[in-house]
Short mmCIF file of C-alpha atoms in Angstrom, two decimals:
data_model
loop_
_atom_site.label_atom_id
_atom_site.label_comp_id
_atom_site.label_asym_id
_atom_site.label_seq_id
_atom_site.Cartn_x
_atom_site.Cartn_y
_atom_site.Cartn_z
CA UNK R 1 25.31 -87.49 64.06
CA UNK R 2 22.53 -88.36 66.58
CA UNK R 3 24.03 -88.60 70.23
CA UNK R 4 23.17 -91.59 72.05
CA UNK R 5 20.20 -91.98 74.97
CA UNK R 6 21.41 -91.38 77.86
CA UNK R 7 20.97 -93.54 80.71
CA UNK R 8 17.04 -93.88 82.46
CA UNK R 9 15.54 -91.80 79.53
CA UNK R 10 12.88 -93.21 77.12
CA UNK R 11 13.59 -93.36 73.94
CA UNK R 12 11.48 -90.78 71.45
CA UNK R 13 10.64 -88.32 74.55
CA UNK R 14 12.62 -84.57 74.57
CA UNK R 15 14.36 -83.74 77.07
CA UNK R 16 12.61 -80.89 79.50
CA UNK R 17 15.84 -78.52 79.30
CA UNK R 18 16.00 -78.85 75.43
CA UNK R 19 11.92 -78.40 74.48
CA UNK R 20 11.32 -74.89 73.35
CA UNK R 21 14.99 -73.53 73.59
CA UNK R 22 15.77 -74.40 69.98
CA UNK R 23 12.80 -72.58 68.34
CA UNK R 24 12.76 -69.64 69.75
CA UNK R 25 15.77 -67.77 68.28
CA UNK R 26 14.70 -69.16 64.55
CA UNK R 27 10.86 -67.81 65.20
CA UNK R 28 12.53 -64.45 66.01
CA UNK R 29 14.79 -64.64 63.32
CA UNK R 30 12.13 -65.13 60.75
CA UNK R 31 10.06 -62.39 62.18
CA UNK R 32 13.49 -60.38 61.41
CA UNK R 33 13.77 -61.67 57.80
CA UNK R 34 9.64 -60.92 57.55
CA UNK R 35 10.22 -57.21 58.50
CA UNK R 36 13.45 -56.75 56.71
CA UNK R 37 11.56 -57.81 53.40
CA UNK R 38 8.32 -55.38 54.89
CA UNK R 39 10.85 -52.56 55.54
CA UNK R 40 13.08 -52.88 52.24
CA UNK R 41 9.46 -53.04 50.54
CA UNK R 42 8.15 -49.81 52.23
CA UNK R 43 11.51 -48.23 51.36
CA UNK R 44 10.91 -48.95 47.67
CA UNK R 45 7.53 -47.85 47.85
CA UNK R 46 8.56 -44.71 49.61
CA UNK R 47 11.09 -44.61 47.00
CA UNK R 48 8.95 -45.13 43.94
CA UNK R 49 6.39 -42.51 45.65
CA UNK R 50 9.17 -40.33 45.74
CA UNK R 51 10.13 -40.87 41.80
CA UNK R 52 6.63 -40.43 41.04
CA UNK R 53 6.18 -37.13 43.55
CA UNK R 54 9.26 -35.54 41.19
CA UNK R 55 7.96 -36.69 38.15
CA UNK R 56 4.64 -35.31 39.25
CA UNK R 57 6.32 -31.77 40.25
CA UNK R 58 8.35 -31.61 37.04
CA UNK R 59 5.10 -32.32 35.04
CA UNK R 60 3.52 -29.35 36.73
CA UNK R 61 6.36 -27.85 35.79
CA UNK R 62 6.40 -28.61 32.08
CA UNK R 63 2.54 -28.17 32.37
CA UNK R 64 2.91 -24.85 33.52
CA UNK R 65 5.71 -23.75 31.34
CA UNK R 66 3.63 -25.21 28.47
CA UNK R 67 0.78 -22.79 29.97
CA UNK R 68 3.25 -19.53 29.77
CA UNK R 69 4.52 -20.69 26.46
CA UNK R 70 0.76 -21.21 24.61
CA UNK R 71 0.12 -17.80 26.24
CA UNK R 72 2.47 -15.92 24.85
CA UNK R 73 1.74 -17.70 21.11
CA UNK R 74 -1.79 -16.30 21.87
CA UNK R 75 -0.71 -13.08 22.91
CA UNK R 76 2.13 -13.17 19.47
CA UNK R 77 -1.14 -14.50 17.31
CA UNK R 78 -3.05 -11.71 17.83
CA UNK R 79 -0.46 -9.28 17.41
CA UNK R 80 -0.14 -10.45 14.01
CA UNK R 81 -3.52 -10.81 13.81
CA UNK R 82 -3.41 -6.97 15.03
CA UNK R 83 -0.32 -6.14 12.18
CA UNK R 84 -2.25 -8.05 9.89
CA UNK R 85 -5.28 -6.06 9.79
CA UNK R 86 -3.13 -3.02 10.26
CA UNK R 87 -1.18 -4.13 6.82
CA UNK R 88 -4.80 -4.69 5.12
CA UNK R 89 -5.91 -1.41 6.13
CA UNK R 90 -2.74 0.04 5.12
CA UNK R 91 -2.76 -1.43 1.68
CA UNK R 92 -6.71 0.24 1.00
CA UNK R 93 -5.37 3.43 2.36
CA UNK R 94 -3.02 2.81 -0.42
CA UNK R 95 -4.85 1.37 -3.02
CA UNK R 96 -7.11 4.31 -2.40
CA UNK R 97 -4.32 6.98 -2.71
CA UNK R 98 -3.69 5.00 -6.23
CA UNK R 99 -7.25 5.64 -7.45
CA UNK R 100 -7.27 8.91 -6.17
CA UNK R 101 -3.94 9.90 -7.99
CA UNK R 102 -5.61 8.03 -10.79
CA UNK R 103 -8.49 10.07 -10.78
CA UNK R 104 -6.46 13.21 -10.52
CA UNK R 105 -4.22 12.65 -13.20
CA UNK R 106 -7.64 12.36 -15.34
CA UNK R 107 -8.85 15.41 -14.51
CA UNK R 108 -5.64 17.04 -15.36
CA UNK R 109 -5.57 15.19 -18.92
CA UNK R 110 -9.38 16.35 -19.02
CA UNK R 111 -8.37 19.93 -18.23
CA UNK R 112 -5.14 19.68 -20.12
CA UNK R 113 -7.92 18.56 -23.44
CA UNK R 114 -9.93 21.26 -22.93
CA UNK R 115 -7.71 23.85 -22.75
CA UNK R 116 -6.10 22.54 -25.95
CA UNK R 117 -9.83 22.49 -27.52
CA UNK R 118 -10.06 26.12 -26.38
CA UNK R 119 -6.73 27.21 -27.72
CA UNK R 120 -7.53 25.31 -31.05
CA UNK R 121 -10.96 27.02 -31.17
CA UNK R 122 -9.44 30.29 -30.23
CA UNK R 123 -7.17 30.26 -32.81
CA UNK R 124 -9.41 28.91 -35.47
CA UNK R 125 -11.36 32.06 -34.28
CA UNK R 126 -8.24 34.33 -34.72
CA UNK R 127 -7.58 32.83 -38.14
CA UNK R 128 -11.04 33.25 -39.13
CA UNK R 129 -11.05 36.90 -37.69
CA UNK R 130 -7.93 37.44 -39.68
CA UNK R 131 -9.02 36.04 -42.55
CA UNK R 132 -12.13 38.58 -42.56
CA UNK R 133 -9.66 41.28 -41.80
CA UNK R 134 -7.79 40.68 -44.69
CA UNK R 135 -11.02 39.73 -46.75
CA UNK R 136 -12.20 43.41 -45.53
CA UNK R 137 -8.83 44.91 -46.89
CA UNK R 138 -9.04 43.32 -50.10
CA UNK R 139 -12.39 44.93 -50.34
CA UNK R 140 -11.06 48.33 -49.68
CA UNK R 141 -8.50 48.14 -52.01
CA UNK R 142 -10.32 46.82 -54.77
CA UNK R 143 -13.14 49.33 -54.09
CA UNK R 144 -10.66 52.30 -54.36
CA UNK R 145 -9.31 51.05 -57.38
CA UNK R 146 -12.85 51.37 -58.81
CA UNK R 147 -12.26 55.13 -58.38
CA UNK R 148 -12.22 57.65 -61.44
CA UNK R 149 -9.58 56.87 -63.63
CA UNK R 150 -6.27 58.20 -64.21
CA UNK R 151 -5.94 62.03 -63.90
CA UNK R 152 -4.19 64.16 -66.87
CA UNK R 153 -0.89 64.33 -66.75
CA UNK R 154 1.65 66.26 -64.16
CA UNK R 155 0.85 69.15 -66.35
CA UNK R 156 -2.46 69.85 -66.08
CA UNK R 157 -3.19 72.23 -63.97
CA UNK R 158 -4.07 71.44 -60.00
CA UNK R 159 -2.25 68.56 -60.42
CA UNK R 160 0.70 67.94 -58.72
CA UNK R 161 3.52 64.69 -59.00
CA UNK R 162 1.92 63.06 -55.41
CA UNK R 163 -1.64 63.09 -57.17
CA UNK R 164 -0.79 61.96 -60.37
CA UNK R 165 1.16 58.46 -59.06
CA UNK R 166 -1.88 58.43 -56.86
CA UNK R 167 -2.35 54.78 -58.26
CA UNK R 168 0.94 53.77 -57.17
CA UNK R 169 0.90 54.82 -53.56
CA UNK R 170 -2.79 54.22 -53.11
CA UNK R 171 -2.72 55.60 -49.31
CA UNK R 172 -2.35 58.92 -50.60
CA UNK R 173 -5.75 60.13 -50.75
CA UNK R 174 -6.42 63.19 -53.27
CA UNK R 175 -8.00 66.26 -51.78
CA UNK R 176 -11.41 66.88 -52.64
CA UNK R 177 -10.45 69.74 -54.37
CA UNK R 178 -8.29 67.95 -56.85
CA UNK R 179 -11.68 65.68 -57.73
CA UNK R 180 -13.67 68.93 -58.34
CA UNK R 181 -11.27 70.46 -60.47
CA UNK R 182 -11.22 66.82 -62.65
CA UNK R 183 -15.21 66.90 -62.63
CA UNK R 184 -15.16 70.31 -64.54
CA UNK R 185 -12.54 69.94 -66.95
CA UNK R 186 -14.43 66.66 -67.66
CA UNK R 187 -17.52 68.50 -67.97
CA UNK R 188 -16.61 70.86 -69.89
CA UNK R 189 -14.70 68.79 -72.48
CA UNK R 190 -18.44 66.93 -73.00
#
């Protein structure tokens, strides 16, 4: 495809009209290709800087959501920690109320045993009282049947029915006239 010499030229010399005319448009179009490749690389870069900026923001984001969320677990965790102690020192109030209902119901059994001791002494004390009482009666009654003996008969005189079944109805106490009249007729039948 080389094109003959042409007439008066030396062979192996370039032509003056054809020297740098060639070159020129391929140097520029290599600078072109050069900062295509710069620009397309600063556009990813930009790019990529960009990616990164909005993975940096959402980060913060997270970061700070993460922040809030922590926050409010602190501010839960002592609440509970808050209801917690609350519950403990609701359970000693209770506990406390226990023993002191406990304790109460004590007393009252205590209470409830000594008045039962009292009553029982009280009416051991009644029975014994009573028992004296009637001891004392028993006494009196045999003491009046130790009296003189049986009077004469309804027809004595001074004597009347009521006198002479003294013995039966031992409440009826003679007169004292009745026993003087007895004396004499006993002294004078000795």
């Amino acid at each position: 495809g080389q094109q003959a010499p042409k007439a008066g030229t030396v062979v192996g010399t370039p032509l003056p009209s054809t020297s740098t005319a060639p070159s020129e448009p391929s140097r520029r179009d290599g600078m072109i290709e050069v900062a295509a490749h710069e620009l397309e690389r600063l556009r990813s870069r930009v790019l990529e800087m960009e990616q990164k900026c909005t993975e940096h923001v959402e980060l913060s984001d997270r970061i700070a959501r993460l922040q809030k969320s922590l926050e409010e677990a602190n501010s839960r965790a002592q609440e509970l920690e808050e209801c917690k102690r609350q519950n403990d020192l609701l359970e000693r109030m209770k506990e406390a109320a226990r023993e002191g209902e406990r304790l109460e119901d004590e007393e009252r059994e205590r209470v409830r045993e000594t008045e039962r001791r009292e009553e029982q002494t009280m009416r051991l004390k009644e029975r014994a009282e009573y028992a004296a009482l009637q001891k004392q009666v028993e006494v009196l009654r045999a003491t009046k049947e130790r009296k003189p003996p049986a009077l004469d008969p309804p027809s004595s005189k001074g004597l009347s029915i009521e006198t002479y079944s003294s013995e039966a109805q031992p409440q009826i106490v003679p007169s004292p006239d009745i026993w003087s009249t007895s004396e004499r007729k006993m002294s004078t039948s000795s």
